[in-house]
Each structure stands twice: as C-alpha cells, then as structure tokens.
Amino acid sequence: MRDDNCIFCKIANGDIPTNAIYEDDKYKVILDLGPATRGHALILPKYHFANIYEMPAENVAEAFSLAKRMAEEMTDRLGADGFNIVQNNNEVAGQTVFHFHIHLIPRYKGDGQTVGWKPGESTPEELSKIRELFQKSSS
Ligand code: 5GP
Ligand code: ZN
C-alpha cells in the first residue's frame, strides 16, 4: 500500500515531520510548503495511489468527503470568505507529486490569488461533437 520512494507516503505515515492540521487512521491533512493562500492544505491518504485514475472510487469518495468536512472547519477557524478544492492528475494538469492528494485552498477577499483557467471559446458544432463521444452505442 505504500511506495518507499514516495515523499507523500513518508509524510503521511510520519517518517518525515510536517505541520498536520488533521489526522486519522487513513488520512493526514498537512499545510502546503508553498501555500497559495493562508492555510492552504493538502489531504494525503496514508496509502499510495499515484492519481485519481488508479485510486478506487470508494477511496476517492472518502477523500472528497473529508475535503467537505475540512472546507467547513478551515473556513470557520481561519475566517475564510470562500474555498477552492483542487485535485491535479498527471503532469499536463499540473501534478508535481505523484501521490494522490487534494488541495484545500481557503480564499480571502482581496487575496490576489488565481486558481483556475482562462475561458476559451466554443461553437455549437464542437460542443455537439463532444457530447456524441458520451452517447452509448446501442449494439
Ligand atoms: P501538485 O502540483 O502535485 O498538485 O501539488 C503538490 C503540492 O505539494 C505543491 O503545492 C507543493 O507546494 C506541495 N509540496 C511539495 N513537497 C512538499 C513537502 O515536502 N511538504 C509539504 N508540506 N508540501 C509539499
Ligand atoms: Zn505515496
């Protein structure tokens, strides 16, 4: 369940000291070393999966359920005005540590941070073609 070469496995299981704000038998929530905002934290499972594709759905559901609880508690304790939950998969999507984790980013009015993307453009034809990719074949 652990990967001996993985830094987040080591942090989550206590081999490397860190600033944790929550811990149970399966998860540790640590403060990010390069925080986007005050209180930016990461949910780390104590077991190793590289990303959301590899992780079983039950585990993903459990981790995101913890994200909801942490969002509420962190918003309250930190006095945040809002919250971003971010989860990156693969290098192209910004993942730099290949152990599944969820970013918990408290937001404050005027914090000057950007978490997101620049809106693009679409055409009705293009959107329709994409929708077709999700239509089940009847045979
Ligand atoms: P990713 O880009 O993979 O979604 O996020 C990795 C995050 O982990 C980054 O926000 C980075 O600041 C944080 N990080 C990387 N190494 C460490 C570490 O050793 N300790 C802590 N607390 N955070 C780390
Ligand atoms: Zn790991």
PDB file of C-alpha atoms and ligand atoms in Angstrom, residues 1-3 5-10 45-50 98-100, ligand 2:
ATOM      1  CA  MET A   1       0.000   0.000   0.000  1.00  0.00           C
ATOM      2  CA  ARG A   2       2.993   2.320   0.462  1.00  0.00           C
ATOM      3  CA  ASP A   3       5.667   3.338  -2.008  1.00  0.00           C
ATOM      4  CA  ASN A   5      10.297   6.173  -2.763  1.00  0.00           C
ATOM      5  CA  CYS A   6       7.307   8.482  -2.356  1.00  0.00           C
ATOM      6  CA  ILE A   7       7.696  11.638  -0.258  1.00  0.00           C
ATOM      7  CA  PHE A   8       3.961  11.943   0.457  1.00  0.00           C
ATOM      8  CA  CYS A   9       3.868   8.309   1.686  1.00  0.00           C
ATOM      9  CA  LYS A  10       6.679   9.241   4.078  1.00  0.00           C
ATOM     10  CA  PRO A  45      -4.046   9.336   2.028  1.00  0.00           C
ATOM     11  CA  LYS A  46      -1.692   7.155   4.100  1.00  0.00           C
ATOM     12  CA  TYR A  47      -1.862   4.586   1.271  1.00  0.00           C
ATOM     13  CA  HIS A  48      -0.292   5.123  -2.150  1.00  0.00           C
ATOM     14  CA  PHE A  49      -2.104   5.715  -5.414  1.00  0.00           C
ATOM     15  CA  ALA A  50      -0.433   7.944  -7.998  1.00  0.00           C
ATOM     16  CA  PHE A  98       2.642  11.618  -7.926  1.00  0.00           C
ATOM     17  CA  HIS A  99       0.758  10.509  -4.827  1.00  0.00           C
ATOM     18  CA  PHE A 100      -2.967  11.336  -4.933  1.00  0.00           C
TER      19      PHE A 100
HETATM   20 ZN    ZN B   2       2.901   7.710  -1.974  1.00  0.00          ZN
END
